[in-house]
XYZ file of C-alpha atoms in Angstrom:
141
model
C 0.000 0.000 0.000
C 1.245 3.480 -0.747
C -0.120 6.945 0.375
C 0.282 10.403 -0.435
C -1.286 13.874 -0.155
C -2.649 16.212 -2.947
C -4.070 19.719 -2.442
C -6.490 20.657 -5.453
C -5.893 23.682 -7.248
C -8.163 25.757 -9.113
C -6.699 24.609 -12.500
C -7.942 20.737 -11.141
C -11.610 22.054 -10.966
C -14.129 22.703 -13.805
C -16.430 25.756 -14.087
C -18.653 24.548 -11.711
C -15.649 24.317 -9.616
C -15.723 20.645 -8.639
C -13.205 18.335 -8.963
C -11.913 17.930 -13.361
C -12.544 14.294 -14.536
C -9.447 14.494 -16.248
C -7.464 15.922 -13.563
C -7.999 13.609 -11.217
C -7.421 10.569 -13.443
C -4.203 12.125 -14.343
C -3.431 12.462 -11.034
C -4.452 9.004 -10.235
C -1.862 7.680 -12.869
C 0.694 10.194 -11.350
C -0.081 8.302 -8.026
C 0.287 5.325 -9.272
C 3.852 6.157 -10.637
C 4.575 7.784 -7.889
C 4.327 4.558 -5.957
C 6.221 2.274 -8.336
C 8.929 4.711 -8.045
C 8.726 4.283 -4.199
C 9.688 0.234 -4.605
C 12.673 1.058 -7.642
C 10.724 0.132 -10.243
C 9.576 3.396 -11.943
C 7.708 2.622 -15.164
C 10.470 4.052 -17.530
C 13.224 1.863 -16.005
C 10.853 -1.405 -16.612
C 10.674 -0.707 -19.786
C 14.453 0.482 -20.850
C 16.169 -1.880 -18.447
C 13.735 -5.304 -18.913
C 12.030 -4.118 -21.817
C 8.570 -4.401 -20.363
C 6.303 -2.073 -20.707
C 2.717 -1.927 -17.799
C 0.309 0.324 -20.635
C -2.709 0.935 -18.491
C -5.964 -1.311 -21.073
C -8.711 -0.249 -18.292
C -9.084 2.477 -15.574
C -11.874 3.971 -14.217
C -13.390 6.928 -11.350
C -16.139 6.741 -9.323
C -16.988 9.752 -7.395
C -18.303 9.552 -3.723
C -18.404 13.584 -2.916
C -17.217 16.721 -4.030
C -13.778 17.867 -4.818
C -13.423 21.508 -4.747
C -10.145 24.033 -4.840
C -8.408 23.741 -1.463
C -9.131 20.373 -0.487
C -6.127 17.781 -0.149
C -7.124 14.289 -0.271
C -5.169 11.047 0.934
C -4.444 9.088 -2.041
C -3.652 5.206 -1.293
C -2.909 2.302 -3.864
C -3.421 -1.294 -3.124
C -2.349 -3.373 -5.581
C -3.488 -6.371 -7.071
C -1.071 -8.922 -8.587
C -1.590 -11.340 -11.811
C -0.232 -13.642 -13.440
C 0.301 -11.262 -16.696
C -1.702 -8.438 -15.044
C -1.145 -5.600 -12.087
C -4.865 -3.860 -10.978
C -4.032 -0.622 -8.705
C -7.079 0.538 -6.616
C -6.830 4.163 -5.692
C -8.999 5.346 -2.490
C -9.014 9.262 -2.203
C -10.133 10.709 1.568
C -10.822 14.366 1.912
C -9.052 15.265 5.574
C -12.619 14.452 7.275
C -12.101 10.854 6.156
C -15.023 10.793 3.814
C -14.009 8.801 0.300
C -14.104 11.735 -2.641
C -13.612 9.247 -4.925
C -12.214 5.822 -5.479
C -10.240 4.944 -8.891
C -8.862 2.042 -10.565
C -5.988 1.151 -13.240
C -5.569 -2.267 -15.229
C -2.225 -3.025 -16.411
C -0.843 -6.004 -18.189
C 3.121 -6.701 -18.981
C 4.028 -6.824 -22.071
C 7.478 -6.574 -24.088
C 8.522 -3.714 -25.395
C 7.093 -4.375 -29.158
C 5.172 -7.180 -28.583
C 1.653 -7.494 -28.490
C 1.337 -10.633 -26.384
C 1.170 -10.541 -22.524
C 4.380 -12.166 -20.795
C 4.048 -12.851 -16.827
C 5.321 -9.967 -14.703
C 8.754 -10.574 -13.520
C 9.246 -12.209 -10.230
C 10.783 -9.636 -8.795
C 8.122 -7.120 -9.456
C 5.738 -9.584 -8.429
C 7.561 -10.441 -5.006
C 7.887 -6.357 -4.192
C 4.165 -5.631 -4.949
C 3.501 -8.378 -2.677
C 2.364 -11.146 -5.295
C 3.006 -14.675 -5.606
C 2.445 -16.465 -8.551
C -0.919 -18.058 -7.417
C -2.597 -14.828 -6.901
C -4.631 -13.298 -9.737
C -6.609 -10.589 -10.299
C -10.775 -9.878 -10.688
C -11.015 -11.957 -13.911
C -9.480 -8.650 -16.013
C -6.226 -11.234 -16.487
C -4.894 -10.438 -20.232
């Protein structure tokens, strides 16, 4: 599990001034990065030093309550390890503790050019947590 705090500007809200859609997802995959790069395995290295690339094929928001300017929200990731697959789950808590929203990437592994998934490697695996029994909600690729 990873956390980290985000304070929403006004460029993050729309002119209704709630929370941007497309703000907050990119800062859900920004999260998510974030939090590979906290266990040395940021998303560039995979790919120039094993040649595996984690492309995000499903991801998806579902909002709870409001999100205006000012707020900071908790952002945690739990991840879910596959066989061929990685699912991160993405909680966000205004400071009250009420859920703003909750989020959710799909990533499979895949070679860098290839178009077939390839199991993750065991190392990822073992520092997300994973063991090679696990799998994910059925999304495996």
């Amino acid at each position: 599990m990873y956390t980290r705090e985000w304070t929403i500007r006004f460029g993050d809200v729309d002119m209704f001034q709630i929370g941007f859609y497309p703000r907050l997802m990119s800062e859900v995959r920004r999260t998510t990065e974030r939090f590979m790069e906290s266990l040395g395995y940021p998303f560039r290295e995979l790919i120039d030093e094993q040649k595996l690339g984690l492309p995000i094929i499903e991801a998806g928001i579902e909002f709870e309550n409001p999100v205006v300017a000012g707020d900071t929200l908790t952002l945690t990731v739990t991840p879910t390890v596959g066989e061929t697959s990685l699912r991160f789950e993405i909680e966000a808590r205004h400071a009250d503790g009420t859920t703003a929203f909750t989020a959710f990437e799909q990533r499979v592994c895949l070679p860098v050019g290839g178009d077939e998934t390839v199991p993750l490697p065991e190392d990822v695996r073992r520092v997300l947590g994973g063991s090679r029994n696990e799998s994910t909600d059925g999304n495996e690729r």
